[in-house]
Amino acid sequence: SIVNLAERDLASKLKILGNKNVVTSAMVAGTSVYAKPDRWRETTSFNFGIGTSPNQNRTPLYPRSYEFCRFYWPNDEERDVPLFYADYDYQHWLIVPTPVFSYPFEVLYWQLLPLLDAVNQTNFWTDYAPQALLYGSLVQATPYLKNDERIPTWGQFYVDQLKVLSAQDLQGQLDNTDVRKET
């Protein structure tokens, strides 16, 4: 339980490539509400293709509020080419206009990684950031163990690891043509 709490904390605090996932599927003509993937946390991009795959004539869907989408397209029975998506609830998206065809789509999203347990012994944290997982687990364990004087120590180690991981991820988004200056 302590390790799982640390994994959940890492997922909420870090937006790094290891937490990003991609799902592809297809819209259903006449359907405007779609299930989000398991362990979804936040959508980063949503696009669809006109053709047989999401790679053909890729078109982005733009994020909007639920209220905007319902105001923009109040009648689910009417159909057209989709333009927007919104969080319908925590498990579903609303797409408007209601799709006229079964368009293939691709969604990139932040996820909660599969949690460690007796069956699942490794994940991104154990493979690429074991120190962050260790220090996060120690931060979670110290109040339980009533060892409050160690919280600042483990907390600082944990914060340092979060900074390292964030910096590494940001650096990975640059290529050799970028010039980065420290401020």
PDB file of C-alpha atoms in Angstrom:
ATOM      1  CA  SER A   1       0.000   0.000   0.000  1.00  0.00           C
ATOM      2  CA  ILE A   2       2.825   2.414   0.806  1.00  0.00           C
ATOM      3  CA  VAL A   3       4.539   1.778  -2.522  1.00  0.00           C
ATOM      4  CA  ASN A   4       1.217   2.186  -4.358  1.00  0.00           C
ATOM      5  CA  LEU A   5       0.674   5.537  -2.615  1.00  0.00           C
ATOM      6  CA  ALA A   6       4.128   6.615  -3.797  1.00  0.00           C
ATOM      7  CA  GLU A   7       3.336   5.498  -7.362  1.00  0.00           C
ATOM      8  CA  ARG A   8       0.100   7.503  -7.315  1.00  0.00           C
ATOM      9  CA  ASP A   9       1.929  10.536  -5.946  1.00  0.00           C
ATOM     10  CA  LEU A  10       4.589  10.309  -8.672  1.00  0.00           C
ATOM     11  CA  ALA A  11       1.875  10.092 -11.331  1.00  0.00           C
ATOM     12  CA  SER A  12       0.167  13.198  -9.991  1.00  0.00           C
ATOM     13  CA  LYS A  13       3.353  15.247  -9.565  1.00  0.00           C
ATOM     14  CA  LEU A  14       5.272  14.346 -12.717  1.00  0.00           C
ATOM     15  CA  LYS A  15       4.199  14.902 -16.300  1.00  0.00           C
ATOM     16  CA  ILE A  16       7.032  13.018 -17.971  1.00  0.00           C
ATOM     17  CA  LEU A  17       7.233  10.775 -20.994  1.00  0.00           C
ATOM     18  CA  GLY A  18       7.091   7.613 -18.874  1.00  0.00           C
ATOM     19  CA  ASN A  19       3.573   8.563 -17.759  1.00  0.00           C
ATOM     20  CA  LYS A  20       2.289   9.261 -21.260  1.00  0.00           C
ATOM     21  CA  ASN A  21       0.347   6.678 -23.228  1.00  0.00           C
ATOM     22  CA  VAL A  22      -1.342   6.471 -26.623  1.00  0.00           C
ATOM     23  CA  VAL A  23      -4.586   4.773 -27.510  1.00  0.00           C
ATOM     24  CA  THR A  24      -6.093   4.338 -30.950  1.00  0.00           C
ATOM     25  CA  SER A  25      -9.630   3.360 -31.742  1.00  0.00           C
ATOM     26  CA  ALA A  26     -12.501   4.420 -33.966  1.00  0.00           C
ATOM     27  CA  MET A  27     -15.451   6.688 -33.462  1.00  0.00           C
ATOM     28  CA  VAL A  28     -18.889   5.276 -34.127  1.00  0.00           C
ATOM     29  CA  ALA A  29     -21.122   7.210 -36.492  1.00  0.00           C
ATOM     30  CA  GLY A  30     -23.918   8.797 -34.488  1.00  0.00           C
ATOM     31  CA  THR A  31     -22.215   8.342 -31.098  1.00  0.00           C
ATOM     32  CA  SER A  32     -20.924  11.359 -29.183  1.00  0.00           C
ATOM     33  CA  VAL A  33     -19.780   9.845 -25.839  1.00  0.00           C
ATOM     34  CA  TYR A  34     -16.639   7.665 -25.695  1.00  0.00           C
ATOM     35  CA  ALA A  35     -14.962   5.759 -22.862  1.00  0.00           C
ATOM     36  CA  LYS A  36     -11.573   6.942 -21.693  1.00  0.00           C
ATOM     37  CA  PRO A  37      -8.791   4.367 -21.288  1.00  0.00           C
ATOM     38  CA  ASP A  38      -8.187   2.624 -17.999  1.00  0.00           C
ATOM     39  CA  ARG A  39      -5.877   4.612 -15.678  1.00  0.00           C
ATOM     40  CA  TRP A  40      -6.485   7.851 -17.650  1.00  0.00           C
ATOM     41  CA  ARG A  41      -5.496  11.019 -15.780  1.00  0.00           C
ATOM     42  CA  GLU A  42      -5.443  13.866 -18.334  1.00  0.00           C
ATOM     43  CA  THR A  43      -5.777  14.164 -22.110  1.00  0.00           C
ATOM     44  CA  THR A  44      -2.871  15.845 -23.895  1.00  0.00           C
ATOM     45  CA  SER A  45      -4.021  15.558 -27.507  1.00  0.00           C
ATOM     46  CA  PHE A  46      -6.875  14.077 -29.489  1.00  0.00           C
ATOM     47  CA  ASN A  47      -6.907  13.704 -33.257  1.00  0.00           C
ATOM     48  CA  PHE A  48      -8.758  11.713 -35.859  1.00  0.00           C
ATOM     49  CA  GLY A  49      -8.106  10.617 -39.405  1.00  0.00           C
ATOM     50  CA  ILE A  50     -10.222  10.766 -42.477  1.00  0.00           C
ATOM     51  CA  GLY A  51      -9.391   7.487 -44.174  1.00  0.00           C
ATOM     52  CA  THR A  52      -8.666   4.007 -42.865  1.00  0.00           C
ATOM     53  CA  SER A  53      -6.192   5.027 -40.138  1.00  0.00           C
ATOM     54  CA  PRO A  54      -5.615   8.001 -37.834  1.00  0.00           C
ATOM     55  CA  ASN A  55      -2.452   8.735 -39.852  1.00  0.00           C
ATOM     56  CA  GLN A  56      -4.414   9.756 -42.944  1.00  0.00           C
ATOM     57  CA  ASN A  57      -5.362  13.441 -43.075  1.00  0.00           C
ATOM     58  CA  ARG A  58      -4.919  13.820 -39.336  1.00  0.00           C
ATOM     59  CA  THR A  59      -7.176  16.486 -37.845  1.00  0.00           C
ATOM     60  CA  PRO A  60      -6.991  17.690 -34.233  1.00  0.00           C
ATOM     61  CA  LEU A  61      -9.983  17.860 -31.946  1.00  0.00           C
ATOM     62  CA  TYR A  62      -9.827  20.934 -29.735  1.00  0.00           C
ATOM     63  CA  PRO A  63     -10.473  20.732 -25.978  1.00  0.00           C
ATOM     64  CA  ARG A  64     -13.437  22.726 -24.701  1.00  0.00           C
ATOM     65  CA  SER A  65     -15.616  22.727 -21.615  1.00  0.00           C
ATOM     66  CA  TYR A  66     -18.631  20.456 -21.422  1.00  0.00           C
ATOM     67  CA  GLU A  67     -20.920  23.500 -21.380  1.00  0.00           C
ATOM     68  CA  PHE A  68     -19.311  24.942 -24.514  1.00  0.00           C
ATOM     69  CA  CYS A  69     -19.739  21.639 -26.371  1.00  0.00           C
ATOM     70  CA  ARG A  70     -23.390  21.301 -25.374  1.00  0.00           C
ATOM     71  CA  PHE A  71     -24.089  24.897 -26.363  1.00  0.00           C
ATOM     72  CA  TYR A  72     -22.208  24.484 -29.664  1.00  0.00           C
ATOM     73  CA  TRP A  73     -23.901  21.176 -30.547  1.00  0.00           C
ATOM     74  CA  PRO A  74     -27.075  20.726 -28.459  1.00  0.00           C
ATOM     75  CA  ASN A  75     -28.641  17.980 -30.591  1.00  0.00           C
ATOM     76  CA  ASP A  76     -26.781  14.640 -30.547  1.00  0.00           C
ATOM     77  CA  GLU A  77     -29.015  13.401 -33.363  1.00  0.00           C
ATOM     78  CA  GLU A  78     -27.445  15.839 -35.835  1.00  0.00           C
ATOM     79  CA  ARG A  79     -24.138  14.722 -37.329  1.00  0.00           C
ATOM     80  CA  ASP A  80     -21.115  16.407 -38.856  1.00  0.00           C
ATOM     81  CA  VAL A  81     -17.302  16.283 -38.808  1.00  0.00           C
ATOM     82  CA  PRO A  82     -16.102  16.506 -35.163  1.00  0.00           C
ATOM     83  CA  LEU A  83     -14.332  19.665 -33.979  1.00  0.00           C
ATOM     84  CA  PHE A  84     -14.209  19.574 -30.173  1.00  0.00           C
ATOM     85  CA  TYR A  85     -14.014  17.239 -27.200  1.00  0.00           C
ATOM     86  CA  ALA A  86     -14.735  17.694 -23.504  1.00  0.00           C
ATOM     87  CA  ASP A  87     -14.543  15.650 -20.343  1.00  0.00           C
ATOM     88  CA  TYR A  88     -18.059  14.261 -20.033  1.00  0.00           C
ATOM     89  CA  ASP A  89     -17.133  12.735 -16.690  1.00  0.00           C
ATOM     90  CA  TYR A  90     -14.021  11.051 -15.317  1.00  0.00           C
ATOM     91  CA  GLN A  91     -14.504   7.953 -17.508  1.00  0.00           C
ATOM     92  CA  HIS A  92     -15.869   9.499 -20.738  1.00  0.00           C
ATOM     93  CA  TRP A  93     -15.287  12.148 -23.391  1.00  0.00           C
ATOM     94  CA  LEU A  94     -17.967  14.055 -25.264  1.00  0.00           C
ATOM     95  CA  ILE A  95     -17.205  14.679 -28.940  1.00  0.00           C
ATOM     96  CA  VAL A  96     -19.064  17.328 -30.926  1.00  0.00           C
ATOM     97  CA  PRO A  97     -20.394  17.527 -33.514  1.00  0.00           C
ATOM     98  CA  THR A  98     -21.630  13.962 -33.293  1.00  0.00           C
ATOM     99  CA  PRO A  99     -19.501  12.044 -35.840  1.00  0.00           C
ATOM    100  CA  VAL A 100     -21.083  11.457 -39.208  1.00  0.00           C
ATOM    101  CA  PHE A 101     -18.660   8.588 -40.022  1.00  0.00           C
ATOM    102  CA  SER A 102     -16.607   6.040 -38.076  1.00  0.00           C
ATOM    103  CA  TYR A 103     -13.369   8.030 -37.977  1.00  0.00           C
ATOM    104  CA  PRO A 104     -10.238   6.362 -36.598  1.00  0.00           C
ATOM    105  CA  PHE A 105      -8.742   8.370 -33.738  1.00  0.00           C
ATOM    106  CA  GLU A 106      -5.613   8.665 -31.618  1.00  0.00           C
ATOM    107  CA  VAL A 107      -5.459  10.046 -28.067  1.00  0.00           C
ATOM    108  CA  LEU A 108      -2.326  10.875 -26.091  1.00  0.00           C
ATOM    109  CA  TYR A 109      -2.893  11.072 -22.355  1.00  0.00           C
ATOM    110  CA  TRP A 110      -1.225  11.117 -18.969  1.00  0.00           C
ATOM    111  CA  GLN A 111      -1.834   7.867 -17.140  1.00  0.00           C
ATOM    112  CA  LEU A 112      -1.390   6.194 -13.819  1.00  0.00           C
ATOM    113  CA  LEU A 113       1.035   3.400 -14.611  1.00  0.00           C
ATOM    114  CA  PRO A 114       0.008  -0.158 -13.761  1.00  0.00           C
ATOM    115  CA  LEU A 115       0.596  -0.381 -10.018  1.00  0.00           C
ATOM    116  CA  LEU A 116       3.115  -2.791  -8.594  1.00  0.00           C
ATOM    117  CA  ASP A 117       1.703  -5.909  -6.952  1.00  0.00           C
ATOM    118  CA  ALA A 118       2.423  -9.616  -6.584  1.00  0.00           C
ATOM    119  CA  VAL A 119       1.881 -10.189 -10.323  1.00  0.00           C
ATOM    120  CA  ASN A 120       3.192  -6.899 -11.739  1.00  0.00           C
ATOM    121  CA  GLN A 121       6.775  -6.632 -10.402  1.00  0.00           C
ATOM    122  CA  THR A 122       8.127  -3.864 -12.644  1.00  0.00           C
ATOM    123  CA  ASN A 123       6.990  -0.664 -14.279  1.00  0.00           C
ATOM    124  CA  PHE A 124       8.498   2.626 -15.479  1.00  0.00           C
ATOM    125  CA  TRP A 125       9.361   3.687 -11.914  1.00  0.00           C
ATOM    126  CA  THR A 126      11.269   0.500 -11.072  1.00  0.00           C
ATOM    127  CA  ASP A 127      13.063   0.498 -14.437  1.00  0.00           C
ATOM    128  CA  TYR A 128      13.920   4.196 -14.893  1.00  0.00           C
ATOM    129  CA  ALA A 129      13.356   6.015 -11.595  1.00  0.00           C
ATOM    130  CA  PRO A 130      13.872   3.609  -8.695  1.00  0.00           C
ATOM    131  CA  GLN A 131      15.275   6.364  -6.443  1.00  0.00           C
ATOM    132  CA  ALA A 132      12.108   8.444  -6.845  1.00  0.00           C
ATOM    133  CA  LEU A 133       9.985   5.400  -6.020  1.00  0.00           C
ATOM    134  CA  LEU A 134      12.150   4.586  -2.988  1.00  0.00           C
ATOM    135  CA  TYR A 135      12.130   8.123  -1.572  1.00  0.00           C
ATOM    136  CA  GLY A 136       8.439   8.544  -2.344  1.00  0.00           C
ATOM    137  CA  SER A 137       7.736   5.300  -0.477  1.00  0.00           C
ATOM    138  CA  LEU A 138       9.833   6.452   2.488  1.00  0.00           C
ATOM    139  CA  VAL A 139       7.926   9.755   2.578  1.00  0.00           C
ATOM    140  CA  GLN A 140       4.674   7.760   2.669  1.00  0.00           C
ATOM    141  CA  ALA A 141       6.000   5.341   5.325  1.00  0.00           C
ATOM    142  CA  THR A 142       7.467   7.760   7.874  1.00  0.00           C
ATOM    143  CA  PRO A 143       4.139   9.088   9.293  1.00  0.00           C
ATOM    144  CA  TYR A 144       2.826   5.513   9.483  1.00  0.00           C
ATOM    145  CA  LEU A 145       5.946   4.496  11.400  1.00  0.00           C
ATOM    146  CA  LYS A 146       5.610   7.598  13.617  1.00  0.00           C
ATOM    147  CA  ASN A 147       9.102   8.658  12.625  1.00  0.00           C
ATOM    148  CA  ASP A 148       8.204  12.280  11.908  1.00  0.00           C
ATOM    149  CA  GLU A 149      11.744  13.598  12.355  1.00  0.00           C
ATOM    150  CA  ARG A 150      12.770  11.747   9.155  1.00  0.00           C
ATOM    151  CA  ILE A 151      10.042  13.354   6.999  1.00  0.00           C
ATOM    152  CA  PRO A 152      12.172  16.411   6.061  1.00  0.00           C
ATOM    153  CA  THR A 153      15.125  14.193   5.118  1.00  0.00           C
ATOM    154  CA  TRP A 154      13.161  11.797   2.912  1.00  0.00           C
ATOM    155  CA  GLY A 155      11.035  14.676   1.639  1.00  0.00           C
ATOM    156  CA  GLN A 156      14.100  16.564   0.401  1.00  0.00           C
ATOM    157  CA  PHE A 157      15.546  13.467  -1.264  1.00  0.00           C
ATOM    158  CA  TYR A 158      12.157  12.943  -2.929  1.00  0.00           C
ATOM    159  CA  VAL A 159      11.897  16.555  -4.112  1.00  0.00           C
ATOM    160  CA  ASP A 160      15.447  16.339  -5.501  1.00  0.00           C
ATOM    161  CA  GLN A 161      14.524  13.209  -7.489  1.00  0.00           C
ATOM    162  CA  LEU A 162      11.382  14.891  -8.851  1.00  0.00           C
ATOM    163  CA  LYS A 163      13.520  17.813 -10.049  1.00  0.00           C
ATOM    164  CA  VAL A 164      16.029  15.469 -11.701  1.00  0.00           C
ATOM    165  CA  LEU A 165      13.293  13.546 -13.511  1.00  0.00           C
ATOM    166  CA  SER A 166      11.559  16.739 -14.662  1.00  0.00           C
ATOM    167  CA  ALA A 167      14.852  18.180 -15.940  1.00  0.00           C
ATOM    168  CA  GLN A 168      15.743  14.974 -17.794  1.00  0.00           C
ATOM    169  CA  ASP A 169      12.335  14.870 -19.429  1.00  0.00           C
ATOM    170  CA  LEU A 170      12.562  18.528 -20.503  1.00  0.00           C
ATOM    171  CA  GLN A 171      16.036  17.929 -21.893  1.00  0.00           C
ATOM    172  CA  GLY A 172      14.725  14.971 -23.892  1.00  0.00           C
ATOM    173  CA  GLN A 173      12.268  17.282 -25.646  1.00  0.00           C
ATOM    174  CA  LEU A 174      15.116  19.224 -27.234  1.00  0.00           C
ATOM    175  CA  ASP A 175      17.177  18.165 -30.212  1.00  0.00           C
ATOM    176  CA  ASN A 176      20.638  19.214 -31.419  1.00  0.00           C
ATOM    177  CA  THR A 177      19.264  22.251 -33.265  1.00  0.00           C
ATOM    178  CA  ASP A 178      17.886  23.809 -30.066  1.00  0.00           C
ATOM    179  CA  VAL A 179      20.010  26.135 -27.996  1.00  0.00           C
ATOM    180  CA  ARG A 180      19.024  26.237 -24.376  1.00  0.00           C
ATOM    181  CA  LYS A 181      20.167  28.925 -21.981  1.00  0.00           C
ATOM    182  CA  GLU A 182      20.005  28.643 -18.221  1.00  0.00           C
ATOM    183  CA  THR A 183      18.278  31.576 -16.546  1.00  0.00           C
TER     184      THR A 183
END
